[in-house]
PDB file of C-alpha atoms and ligand atoms in Angstrom:
ATOM      1  CA  MET A 271      -0.358   1.344 -29.057  1.00  0.00           C
ATOM      2  CA  SER A 272      -0.798  -0.761 -25.667  1.00  0.00           C
ATOM      3  CA  ILE A 273      -0.776   0.790 -22.569  1.00  0.00           C
ATOM      4  CA  PHE A 274      -0.193  -0.501 -19.346  1.00  0.00           C
ATOM      5  CA  SER A 275      -2.235   1.509 -16.738  1.00  0.00           C
ATOM      6  CA  VAL A 276      -1.159   1.077 -12.912  1.00  0.00           C
ATOM      7  CA  VAL A 277      -4.330   2.087 -11.394  1.00  0.00           C
ATOM      8  CA  ALA A 278      -4.942   3.354  -7.328  1.00  0.00           C
ATOM      9  CA  THR A 279      -7.716   1.794  -5.710  1.00  0.00           C
ATOM     10  CA  PRO A 280      -9.566   2.169  -2.290  1.00  0.00           C
ATOM     11  CA  ILE A 281      -8.019   1.540   0.860  1.00  0.00           C
ATOM     12  CA  GLY A 282     -11.349   0.495   2.669  1.00  0.00           C
ATOM     13  CA  ASN A 283     -14.447   3.060   1.335  1.00  0.00           C
ATOM     14  CA  LEU A 284     -15.491   1.277  -2.594  1.00  0.00           C
ATOM     15  CA  GLU A 285     -16.488   5.279  -2.992  1.00  0.00           C
ATOM     16  CA  ASP A 286     -12.819   6.322  -2.901  1.00  0.00           C
ATOM     17  CA  ILE A 287     -12.502   6.086  -6.395  1.00  0.00           C
ATOM     18  CA  THR A 288     -11.323   8.191  -9.407  1.00  0.00           C
ATOM     19  CA  LEU A 289     -13.691   8.650 -12.255  1.00  0.00           C
ATOM     20  CA  ARG A 290     -10.323   7.792 -14.621  1.00  0.00           C
ATOM     21  CA  ALA A 291      -9.889   4.827 -12.817  1.00  0.00           C
ATOM     22  CA  LEU A 292     -13.063   3.528 -13.495  1.00  0.00           C
ATOM     23  CA  ARG A 293     -12.969   4.602 -17.035  1.00  0.00           C
ATOM     24  CA  VAL A 294      -9.990   2.731 -17.367  1.00  0.00           C
ATOM     25  CA  LEU A 295     -10.516  -0.290 -16.125  1.00  0.00           C
ATOM     26  CA  ARG A 296     -13.413  -0.865 -18.371  1.00  0.00           C
ATOM     27  CA  GLU A 297     -11.457  -0.313 -20.635  1.00  0.00           C
ATOM     28  CA  ALA A 298      -8.909  -3.038 -20.256  1.00  0.00           C
ATOM     29  CA  ASP A 299      -8.496  -6.127 -22.387  1.00  0.00           C
ATOM     30  CA  LEU A 300      -7.132  -7.439 -18.531  1.00  0.00           C
ATOM     31  CA  ILE A 301      -7.193  -6.651 -15.389  1.00  0.00           C
ATOM     32  CA  LEU A 302      -4.045  -7.863 -12.779  1.00  0.00           C
ATOM     33  CA  CYS A 303      -5.459  -8.195  -9.570  1.00  0.00           C
ATOM     34  CA  GLU A 304      -3.138  -9.422  -6.458  1.00  0.00           C
ATOM     35  CA  ASP A 305      -6.567 -11.093  -5.092  1.00  0.00           C
ATOM     36  CA  THR A 306      -9.220 -11.440  -7.638  1.00  0.00           C
ATOM     37  CA  ARG A 307     -11.282 -12.383  -5.381  1.00  0.00           C
ATOM     38  CA  MET A 308     -11.025  -8.892  -3.593  1.00  0.00           C
ATOM     39  CA  THR A 309     -10.942  -7.378  -6.822  1.00  0.00           C
ATOM     40  CA  LYS A 310     -13.965  -8.275  -7.809  1.00  0.00           C
ATOM     41  CA  ARG A 311     -16.247  -6.955  -4.903  1.00  0.00           C
ATOM     42  CA  LEU A 312     -15.016  -3.364  -6.197  1.00  0.00           C
ATOM     43  CA  LEU A 313     -15.708  -4.556 -10.293  1.00  0.00           C
ATOM     44  CA  ASP A 314     -18.770  -5.313  -9.432  1.00  0.00           C
ATOM     45  CA  ARG A 315     -19.793  -2.733  -6.668  1.00  0.00           C
ATOM     46  CA  HIS A 316     -18.838  -0.485 -10.110  1.00  0.00           C
ATOM     47  CA  ASP A 317     -20.450  -2.756 -13.028  1.00  0.00           C
ATOM     48  CA  ILE A 318     -17.059  -3.804 -14.903  1.00  0.00           C
ATOM     49  CA  HIS A 319     -17.152  -6.934 -16.614  1.00  0.00           C
ATOM     50  CA  VAL A 320     -13.512  -7.439 -17.347  1.00  0.00           C
ATOM     51  CA  ALA A 321     -11.254 -10.397 -17.656  1.00  0.00           C
ATOM     52  CA  THR A 322      -9.173 -10.677 -14.470  1.00  0.00           C
ATOM     53  CA  LYS A 323      -6.136 -12.746 -13.433  1.00  0.00           C
ATOM     54  CA  SER A 324      -3.889 -12.823 -10.595  1.00  0.00           C
ATOM     55  CA  TYR A 325      -0.616 -11.254 -10.301  1.00  0.00           C
ATOM     56  CA  HIS A 326       1.165 -11.161  -6.768  1.00  0.00           C
ATOM     57  CA  ALA A 327       4.471 -11.690  -4.611  1.00  0.00           C
ATOM     58  CA  HIS A 328       4.567 -15.341  -5.909  1.00  0.00           C
ATOM     59  CA  SER A 329       3.992 -15.028  -9.497  1.00  0.00           C
ATOM     60  CA  THR A 330       6.253 -16.946 -11.797  1.00  0.00           C
ATOM     61  CA  LEU A 331       8.272 -15.015 -14.182  1.00  0.00           C
ATOM     62  CA  SER A 332       6.206 -16.889 -16.896  1.00  0.00           C
ATOM     63  CA  ARG A 333       3.432 -14.585 -15.453  1.00  0.00           C
ATOM     64  CA  SER A 334       5.192 -11.574 -16.141  1.00  0.00           C
ATOM     65  CA  GLU A 335       6.680 -12.764 -19.553  1.00  0.00           C
ATOM     66  CA  GLU A 336       2.560 -13.548 -20.254  1.00  0.00           C
ATOM     67  CA  ILE A 337       1.963  -9.834 -19.792  1.00  0.00           C
ATOM     68  CA  VAL A 338       4.899  -8.699 -21.481  1.00  0.00           C
ATOM     69  CA  GLN A 339       3.439 -10.423 -24.630  1.00  0.00           C
ATOM     70  CA  LEU A 340      -0.065  -8.947 -24.246  1.00  0.00           C
ATOM     71  CA  LEU A 341       1.488  -5.226 -24.404  1.00  0.00           C
ATOM     72  CA  ARG A 342       3.400  -6.399 -27.475  1.00  0.00           C
ATOM     73  CA  ASP A 343       0.103  -7.673 -28.978  1.00  0.00           C
ATOM     74  CA  GLY A 344      -1.287  -3.783 -28.389  1.00  0.00           C
ATOM     75  CA  LYS A 345      -3.645  -5.006 -25.437  1.00  0.00           C
ATOM     76  CA  LYS A 346      -4.776  -2.405 -22.493  1.00  0.00           C
ATOM     77  CA  VAL A 347      -3.536  -4.031 -19.596  1.00  0.00           C
ATOM     78  CA  ALA A 348      -4.321  -2.732 -15.777  1.00  0.00           C
ATOM     79  CA  LEU A 349      -2.893  -3.253 -12.792  1.00  0.00           C
ATOM     80  CA  VAL A 350      -3.972  -3.124  -9.267  1.00  0.00           C
ATOM     81  CA  SER A 351      -3.355  -4.492  -5.996  1.00  0.00           C
ATOM     82  CA  ASP A 352      -5.512  -5.361  -3.121  1.00  0.00           C
ATOM     83  CA  ALA A 353      -5.934  -1.901  -1.791  1.00  0.00           C
ATOM     84  CA  GLY A 354      -4.401   1.393  -2.531  1.00  0.00           C
ATOM     85  CA  THR A 355      -1.425   2.338  -4.905  1.00  0.00           C
ATOM     86  CA  PRO A 356       0.000  -0.580  -6.555  1.00  0.00           C
ATOM     87  CA  GLY A 357       3.700  -0.923  -5.699  1.00  0.00           C
ATOM     88  CA  ILE A 358       3.653   0.885  -2.707  1.00  0.00           C
ATOM     89  CA  SER A 359       4.709  -2.108  -0.460  1.00  0.00           C
ATOM     90  CA  ASP A 360       3.215  -4.481  -2.421  1.00  0.00           C
ATOM     91  CA  PRO A 361       4.361  -6.551  -5.431  1.00  0.00           C
ATOM     92  CA  GLY A 362       3.103  -4.278  -8.298  1.00  0.00           C
ATOM     93  CA  SER A 363       6.785  -2.418  -8.452  1.00  0.00           C
ATOM     94  CA  GLU A 364       8.012  -5.458  -9.457  1.00  0.00           C
ATOM     95  CA  LEU A 365       6.078  -5.896 -12.622  1.00  0.00           C
ATOM     96  CA  VAL A 366       6.308  -2.372 -13.459  1.00  0.00           C
ATOM     97  CA  ARG A 367      10.190  -2.867 -13.144  1.00  0.00           C
ATOM     98  CA  PHE A 368      10.204  -6.132 -15.288  1.00  0.00           C
ATOM     99  CA  ILE A 369       7.979  -4.387 -17.907  1.00  0.00           C
ATOM    100  CA  ARG A 370      10.235  -1.574 -18.516  1.00  0.00           C
ATOM    101  CA  ALA A 371      13.421  -3.365 -18.651  1.00  0.00           C
ATOM    102  CA  ASP A 372      11.845  -5.900 -20.946  1.00  0.00           C
ATOM    103  CA  LEU A 373       9.606  -3.222 -23.271  1.00  0.00           C
ATOM    104  CA  ALA A 374      12.612  -0.518 -22.979  1.00  0.00           C
ATOM    105  CA  GLU A 375      12.351  -0.108 -26.754  1.00  0.00           C
ATOM    106  CA  GLU A 376       8.552   0.092 -27.320  1.00  0.00           C
ATOM    107  CA  ILE A 377       8.749   2.388 -24.409  1.00  0.00           C
ATOM    108  CA  ALA A 378      11.093   4.709 -25.935  1.00  0.00           C
ATOM    109  CA  THR A 379       9.315   4.636 -29.351  1.00  0.00           C
ATOM    110  CA  GLY A 380       5.897   5.101 -28.227  1.00  0.00           C
ATOM    111  CA  VAL A 381       4.666   1.733 -28.936  1.00  0.00           C
ATOM    112  CA  LEU A 382       3.684   1.424 -25.300  1.00  0.00           C
ATOM    113  CA  LYS A 383       2.840   3.532 -22.438  1.00  0.00           C
ATOM    114  CA  ILE A 384       2.942   2.975 -18.744  1.00  0.00           C
ATOM    115  CA  GLU A 385       0.704   5.136 -17.210  1.00  0.00           C
ATOM    116  CA  SER A 386      -0.289   5.981 -13.567  1.00  0.00           C
ATOM    117  CA  ILE A 387      -3.653   6.339 -12.470  1.00  0.00           C
ATOM    118  CA  PRO A 388      -3.422   7.910  -9.225  1.00  0.00           C
ATOM    119  CA  GLY A 389      -6.143   7.992  -6.265  1.00  0.00           C
ATOM    120  CA  PRO A 390      -5.750   6.255  -2.704  1.00  0.00           C
ATOM    121  CA  SER A 391      -2.639   5.160  -0.417  1.00  0.00           C
ATOM    122  CA  ALA A 392      -2.704   4.646   3.123  1.00  0.00           C
ATOM    123  CA  LEU A 393       0.580   6.391   3.532  1.00  0.00           C
ATOM    124  CA  THR A 394      -0.848   9.816   1.952  1.00  0.00           C
ATOM    125  CA  ALA A 395      -4.056   9.153   3.899  1.00  0.00           C
ATOM    126  CA  ALA A 396      -2.458   8.743   7.034  1.00  0.00           C
ATOM    127  CA  LEU A 397       0.215  11.540   6.690  1.00  0.00           C
ATOM    128  CA  SER A 398      -3.173  13.787   5.433  1.00  0.00           C
ATOM    129  CA  ILE A 399      -4.921  13.738   8.999  1.00  0.00           C
ATOM    130  CA  ALA A 400      -2.300  13.030  11.365  1.00  0.00           C
ATOM    131  CA  GLY A 401      -1.079  16.724  12.009  1.00  0.00           C
ATOM    132  CA  VAL A 402       2.343  15.943  12.077  1.00  0.00           C
ATOM    133  CA  PRO A 403       5.297  17.357  10.021  1.00  0.00           C
ATOM    134  CA  CYS A 404       5.355  16.133   6.296  1.00  0.00           C
ATOM    135  CA  ALA A 405       6.869  18.560   4.285  1.00  0.00           C
ATOM    136  CA  ASP A 406       9.770  15.944   3.967  1.00  0.00           C
ATOM    137  CA  PHE A 407       9.165  12.518   5.739  1.00  0.00           C
ATOM    138  CA  THR A 408      10.577   9.193   5.459  1.00  0.00           C
ATOM    139  CA  PHE A 409       8.840   5.568   4.369  1.00  0.00           C
ATOM    140  CA  LEU A 410       9.824   2.297   5.558  1.00  0.00           C
ATOM    141  CA  GLY A 411       7.014   0.237   3.907  1.00  0.00           C
ATOM    142  CA  PHE A 412       6.917  -2.951   6.665  1.00  0.00           C
ATOM    143  CA  LEU A 413       9.605  -3.035   9.250  1.00  0.00           C
ATOM    144  CA  PRO A 414      12.039  -6.183   8.831  1.00  0.00           C
ATOM    145  CA  HIS A 415      10.853  -9.021  11.294  1.00  0.00           C
ATOM    146  CA  LYS A 416      13.970  -9.639  12.587  1.00  0.00           C
ATOM    147  CA  LYS A 417      17.725  -8.731  10.899  1.00  0.00           C
ATOM    148  CA  GLY A 418      18.157  -4.583  11.112  1.00  0.00           C
ATOM    149  CA  ARG A 419      15.112  -4.476  13.268  1.00  0.00           C
ATOM    150  CA  VAL A 420      16.910  -3.221  16.237  1.00  0.00           C
ATOM    151  CA  THR A 421      19.019  -0.824  14.313  1.00  0.00           C
ATOM    152  CA  LEU A 422      15.817   0.683  12.648  1.00  0.00           C
ATOM    153  CA  PHE A 423      14.546   1.510  15.622  1.00  0.00           C
ATOM    154  CA  LYS A 424      17.420   3.339  16.752  1.00  0.00           C
ATOM    155  CA  GLU A 425      17.474   5.476  13.715  1.00  0.00           C
ATOM    156  CA  ILE A 426      13.659   6.278  14.048  1.00  0.00           C
ATOM    157  CA  ALA A 427      14.122   7.627  17.292  1.00  0.00           C
ATOM    158  CA  ALA A 428      17.346   9.347  15.767  1.00  0.00           C
ATOM    159  CA  ALA A 429      15.605  10.522  13.280  1.00  0.00           C
ATOM    160  CA  GLU A 430      14.967  14.601  12.725  1.00  0.00           C
ATOM    161  CA  ARG A 431      12.645  13.606   9.994  1.00  0.00           C
ATOM    162  CA  THR A 432       9.214  12.411  10.345  1.00  0.00           C
ATOM    163  CA  MET A 433       8.847   8.210   9.865  1.00  0.00           C
ATOM    164  CA  VAL A 434       6.066   6.710   8.620  1.00  0.00           C
ATOM    165  CA  PHE A 435       5.662   2.740   8.203  1.00  0.00           C
ATOM    166  CA  TYR A 436       3.084   0.017   7.438  1.00  0.00           C
ATOM    167  CA  GLU A 437       2.288  -2.657  10.611  1.00  0.00           C
ATOM    168  CA  SER A 438      -0.134  -5.370  11.223  1.00  0.00           C
ATOM    169  CA  PRO A 439      -2.369  -5.975  13.528  1.00  0.00           C
ATOM    170  CA  HIS A 440      -0.285  -9.102  15.043  1.00  0.00           C
ATOM    171  CA  ARG A 441       3.153  -6.959  15.153  1.00  0.00           C
ATOM    172  CA  ILE A 442       1.668  -3.589  16.438  1.00  0.00           C
ATOM    173  CA  MET A 443       1.743  -4.353  20.036  1.00  0.00           C
ATOM    174  CA  LYS A 444       5.263  -5.282  19.888  1.00  0.00           C
ATOM    175  CA  THR A 445       6.050  -2.483  17.603  1.00  0.00           C
ATOM    176  CA  LEU A 446       4.391   0.007  20.366  1.00  0.00           C
ATOM    177  CA  GLU A 447       6.721  -1.538  22.569  1.00  0.00           C
ATOM    178  CA  SER A 448       9.753  -1.442  20.924  1.00  0.00           C
ATOM    179  CA  LEU A 449       9.242   2.640  19.765  1.00  0.00           C
ATOM    180  CA  ASN A 450       8.242   3.012  23.867  1.00  0.00           C
ATOM    181  CA  SER A 451      11.851   1.740  24.793  1.00  0.00           C
ATOM    182  CA  VAL A 452      13.627   2.992  22.080  1.00  0.00           C
ATOM    183  CA  LEU A 453      11.706   6.490  22.557  1.00  0.00           C
ATOM    184  CA  GLN A 454      12.431   7.033  26.308  1.00  0.00           C
ATOM    185  CA  GLY A 455      14.617   9.748  27.429  1.00  0.00           C
ATOM    186  CA  GLU A 456      15.912  12.458  24.915  1.00  0.00           C
ATOM    187  CA  SER A 457      13.753  11.226  22.287  1.00  0.00           C
ATOM    188  CA  SER A 458      10.616  11.790  24.120  1.00  0.00           C
ATOM    189  CA  ALA A 459       9.492  14.724  22.994  1.00  0.00           C
ATOM    190  CA  LYS A 460       8.786  12.621  19.557  1.00  0.00           C
ATOM    191  CA  HIS A 461       5.005  11.426  18.967  1.00  0.00           C
ATOM    192  CA  VAL A 462       3.922   8.532  17.727  1.00  0.00           C
ATOM    193  CA  THR A 463       0.444   8.334  15.730  1.00  0.00           C
ATOM    194  CA  ILE A 464      -1.730   5.293  14.787  1.00  0.00           C
ATOM    195  CA  CYS A 465      -3.850   5.557  11.575  1.00  0.00           C
ATOM    196  CA  ARG A 466      -6.046   2.706  12.003  1.00  0.00           C
ATOM    197  CA  GLU A 467      -8.748   1.437   9.373  1.00  0.00           C
ATOM    198  CA  LEU A 468      -8.439   4.161   7.018  1.00  0.00           C
ATOM    199  CA  THR A 469     -11.742   5.187   5.423  1.00  0.00           C
ATOM    200  CA  LYS A 470     -13.714   2.606   6.938  1.00  0.00           C
ATOM    201  CA  MET A 471     -16.246   2.452   9.881  1.00  0.00           C
ATOM    202  CA  PHE A 472     -13.916   2.459  12.532  1.00  0.00           C
ATOM    203  CA  GLU A 473     -11.117   4.614  10.938  1.00  0.00           C
ATOM    204  CA  GLU A 474      -9.265   6.115  14.298  1.00  0.00           C
ATOM    205  CA  VAL A 475      -6.065   8.335  15.147  1.00  0.00           C
ATOM    206  CA  VAL A 476      -4.372   7.680  18.262  1.00  0.00           C
ATOM    207  CA  LYS A 477      -1.632  10.105  18.558  1.00  0.00           C
ATOM    208  CA  GLY A 478       0.412  10.828  21.678  1.00  0.00           C
ATOM    209  CA  SER A 479       4.077   9.982  23.575  1.00  0.00           C
ATOM    210  CA  ALA A 480       4.977   6.408  22.484  1.00  0.00           C
ATOM    211  CA  GLU A 481       4.327   5.104  26.252  1.00  0.00           C
ATOM    212  CA  LEU A 482       0.144   6.766  26.115  1.00  0.00           C
ATOM    213  CA  VAL A 483      -0.333   5.499  22.507  1.00  0.00           C
ATOM    214  CA  SER A 484       1.227   1.897  23.605  1.00  0.00           C
ATOM    215  CA  GLY A 485      -0.979   1.894  27.104  1.00  0.00           C
ATOM    216  CA  TYR A 486      -4.095   3.308  25.183  1.00  0.00           C
ATOM    217  CA  PHE A 487      -3.745  -0.326  22.840  1.00  0.00           C
ATOM    218  CA  LYS A 488      -3.215  -2.033  25.946  1.00  0.00           C
ATOM    219  CA  LYS A 489      -6.520  -0.980  27.732  1.00  0.00           C
ATOM    220  CA  ASN A 490      -8.023  -1.654  24.415  1.00  0.00           C
ATOM    221  CA  PRO A 491      -7.496  -5.200  22.804  1.00  0.00           C
ATOM    222  CA  ASP A 492     -10.238  -5.330  20.642  1.00  0.00           C
ATOM    223  CA  LYS A 493      -8.785  -2.536  18.595  1.00  0.00           C
ATOM    224  CA  ILE A 494      -5.595  -4.309  17.758  1.00  0.00           C
ATOM    225  CA  LYS A 495      -7.360  -5.107  14.655  1.00  0.00           C
ATOM    226  CA  GLY A 496      -7.632  -4.148  11.296  1.00  0.00           C
ATOM    227  CA  GLU A 497      -4.787  -2.254   9.245  1.00  0.00           C
ATOM    228  CA  PHE A 498      -2.195   0.367  10.802  1.00  0.00           C
ATOM    229  CA  VAL A 499      -0.071   3.164   9.652  1.00  0.00           C
ATOM    230  CA  VAL A 500       2.412   4.030  11.999  1.00  0.00           C
ATOM    231  CA  ILE A 501       4.311   7.653  12.132  1.00  0.00           C
ATOM    232  CA  VAL A 502       6.822   8.882  14.410  1.00  0.00           C
ATOM    233  CA  SER A 503       7.141  12.935  14.743  1.00  0.00           C
TER     234      SER A 503
HETATM  235  N1  LIG B 228      -0.624  -0.403  -1.806  1.00  0.00           N
HETATM  236  C1  LIG B 228      -0.749   0.167  -0.425  1.00  0.00           C
HETATM  237  C2  LIG B 228      -1.316   1.845  -0.477  1.00  0.00           C
HETATM  238  O1  LIG B 228      -0.913   2.275  -1.603  1.00  0.00           O
HETATM  239  O2  LIG B 228      -1.150   2.258   0.949  1.00  0.00           O
HETATM  240  C3  LIG B 228      -0.686  -0.430   0.970  1.00  0.00           C
HETATM  241  C4  LIG B 228      -0.152  -1.979   0.625  1.00  0.00           C
HETATM  242  S1  LIG B 228       0.132  -2.859   1.770  1.00  0.00           S
HETATM  243  C5  LIG B 228       0.468  -4.232   1.526  1.00  0.00           C
HETATM  244  C6  LIG B 228      -0.823  -3.131   2.972  1.00  0.00           C
HETATM  245  C7  LIG B 228      -0.626  -2.156   4.027  1.00  0.00           C
HETATM  246  O3  LIG B 228      -1.100  -0.766   3.923  1.00  0.00           O
HETATM  247  C8  LIG B 228      -1.261  -2.548   5.434  1.00  0.00           C
HETATM  248  O4  LIG B 228      -0.662  -3.474   6.240  1.00  0.00           O
HETATM  249  C9  LIG B 228      -2.023  -1.201   6.156  1.00  0.00           C
HETATM  250  O5  LIG B 228      -0.668  -1.268   7.154  1.00  0.00           O
HETATM  251  C10 LIG B 228      -1.558  -0.155   5.481  1.00  0.00           C
HETATM  252  N2  LIG B 228      -2.883  -0.075   5.237  1.00  0.00           N
HETATM  253  C11 LIG B 228      -3.495  -0.328   4.045  1.00  0.00           C
HETATM  254  N3  LIG B 228      -4.943  -0.090   4.017  1.00  0.00           N
HETATM  255  C12 LIG B 228      -5.211   0.635   4.930  1.00  0.00           C
HETATM  256  C13 LIG B 228      -6.156   1.418   5.830  1.00  0.00           C
HETATM  257  N4  LIG B 228      -7.522   1.419   5.333  1.00  0.00           N
HETATM  258  N5  LIG B 228      -5.962   2.094   7.096  1.00  0.00           N
HETATM  259  C14 LIG B 228      -4.808   1.995   7.511  1.00  0.00           C
HETATM  260  N6  LIG B 228      -3.867   1.008   6.833  1.00  0.00           N
HETATM  261  C15 LIG B 228      -3.698   0.582   5.919  1.00  0.00           C
END
């Protein structure tokens, strides 16, 4: 039986990897990585010496077909992304979709198994420490840069559920300013929580009104770096 394992890896702290993930990576014939150099650090740390190949947002159809052929040949292939759970706002989901469509019969007859090796994700890590209602929530991934952005901020302001999205350091101030303007007035009861650099040395959670949170980052420009999860609740 061939196996395609979708393996969650750390979002910062290299110790955040499950025993099962380590075993699956060690036993794989090939590890597909968003960035092979980045994954090499993790593999070296855990003394794993398995062939790697890149699979990223710009990978061609022929790379997907190559992977499908390996699975047809009975190989064990593992997929990891740069951080966290493959498919959550990274290219992994495209590949899984392709394999499920191309090898539907093999999956149905049990010749191929697609398995999840769960573990960290910035989404769940942030929600777990933000202290916000998260029995249900909406995850927006990365917000669009242009088209639909204004409408989306209005939806965030009007939402009854907790809203979560990913943001880059280059855009975080712009995003905080947009939240500040859209959360004035009626929606001012909303909290904004920024979870930055989760599991890393400078992990930080800043929570308060949009005004307070954007004011904090304006006063501390040295903290406008790293990786961010934004929560509006
Ligand atoms: N697949 C990943 C996951 O499961 O979390 C997310 C990949 S997405 C390309 C990368 C984004 O996730 C970053 O821009 C940031 O918004 C968020 N992120 C990843 N690691 C993070 C961390 N350690 N702290 C805060 N946010 C993080």
